[in-house]
Amino acid sequence: MTMTSQFYPEYDDNAAYGGNGYEGNDYGPIGAATPMYRPAVTAFGGGHGLAASLRAMRRITDRITAVVTVADNGGSSGRLREEFDCLPPGDLRQALAALCADDFVGRTWAQVMQSRFRGDGPLAGHAIGNLLIAGLWQELDDPVAGLDMVGQLLGTRGRVLPMSLMPLDITAEVVGLDPNRPDEMYSLTGQSTIAKTSAEVIEVHLDPPDPPASPSVLEAIETSDVLVLGPGSWFTSVMPHLLVPQIVEAIMDSDALKILTLNVAGADETNGFSPARHLEVLAEHEPRIRFDVVLADRSFARSDPHLGTFARNLGARIVEADLAMHDGSARHDPLRLASAYAEVMGVHIR
């Protein structure tokens, strides 16, 4: 892959890493698993789910591209987006923080990026990292160059890119919003509103529809050995990537290993959803999409006898592993997730 940003000098990945090593035999483990091999991975998502995936993935490789949704309209991101007509920086910030190193400097930068101003003044509630990103965007007038510069400053183990170069909105069709009219369909607009609704989400759309993908994202997909979608808020962090036609076409054209990582439980937007229902709504939104592996928490997967059938309909095999945090919360344990990713890819954890 050839990086084109001014903050990433051009280099030949294949020369630097001795070729991509990917054999593609029935999309099993990737090539010859050697301690030195590091696959090029593009991970799609947003928010806490993508951050968990990135914290896991950086233990396997530093050839990571995080592709992040750009539809957040709440909190600090929403305020900056409205005031400066810029991309919402919050999910991009979380991805950058997740890719910081595990040493003292990396952990300090991650904490600084995530910290918020206190008090009652105009800066109250703003994340420090959001202001840094928005400031660089204003100075450079280039969202990708600004994110690359922040990544260079933080020493991140990978690159963070926006899904699209234009801020987007999400609209959801839901039922059950009015208990007196449980079957009536309503429309909700805005990621922050949809993420908190108690109604059942039936369908989501992007506004504007069919937005163009960031060119750097398409380049990353084309040169990846592995593509990972999920985990995360299913309708507002995972699904939007499949509503960008150029991204879908690039994924379908790619020979990379394609992994769909399920959440460890149905929660928030998908409260009460079975694992199979997660796959079903994905296919309803983009019937052409296919995966090679559906990675699922063992307890969640075994609660649903239909999961295997729905996974096969997507062309995938099920890989079960203990992925949840030990405290019982509905979150992925990054170390467990890293181990599962490494096994699926046939590589070593660093």
C-alpha angles and dihedrals in degrees: 000000000000115000112216103187117109088238094057114059114218116266139160110247093196092054092045094049101032097253128316095280093211113145098176095210101171086321093284122140111338115263122290106350105223128162090244098050115104117182122219105244131190113195122194127202142073143242124011095341095058090043090057091049092049093048087054096043096051088065088063105038143356092212092093131142116189114203110200133196117245104203102096111131103168138087121354092345093054092049093051092044092053096044099044102024089234136135113283103261101197102090090040089053092051091052092050091049091049091055094053115115123262094240124099095269093048094048091047093052091047090052092048092049091052097042119107132211114254130211134055101285129108092276094052112125096013115129112234090227092054091057092047092052094044091048093053091047089054092048098043100030088215120099095199094047090048093052091046090052092051089049090052091049092050095041091232122191093235144355132287122212135178116243089231133007092233125071111250138200129217125221121192132197108216140177129205095041092124112045089204091057103032096167098047117110120232133183122230123190128202133044094246091054096045093047091058101040120120090204122099112262111224102173140357132206135188123234115241091033121231096013119192116260121237106266090227089058092055090049091051092051092049093054099040127113092198133029119196125191118189165335107164144077098340101216101032104032107024107029098051091071089062090053092065105085096204091054092048092049091048092050092048092049093049123100090205123123105266118213127186110198114202125210116256091243141000107268142155106347092019099036107158094014116137118223089256091053089057089058092043095057090046091055092044090058096043112014093181097060118112133185135193099211134024106200112204138173108255096234094047093045094050091053089070122058091187097059095092093054094050091046091053089051086061091048093251140126121221120245113191124197139154099266106153126102115265091240091070095246120140093255134108119251103230093214093050091045091050090053091051093048091049092051093049091048095042094234138120130259111240 
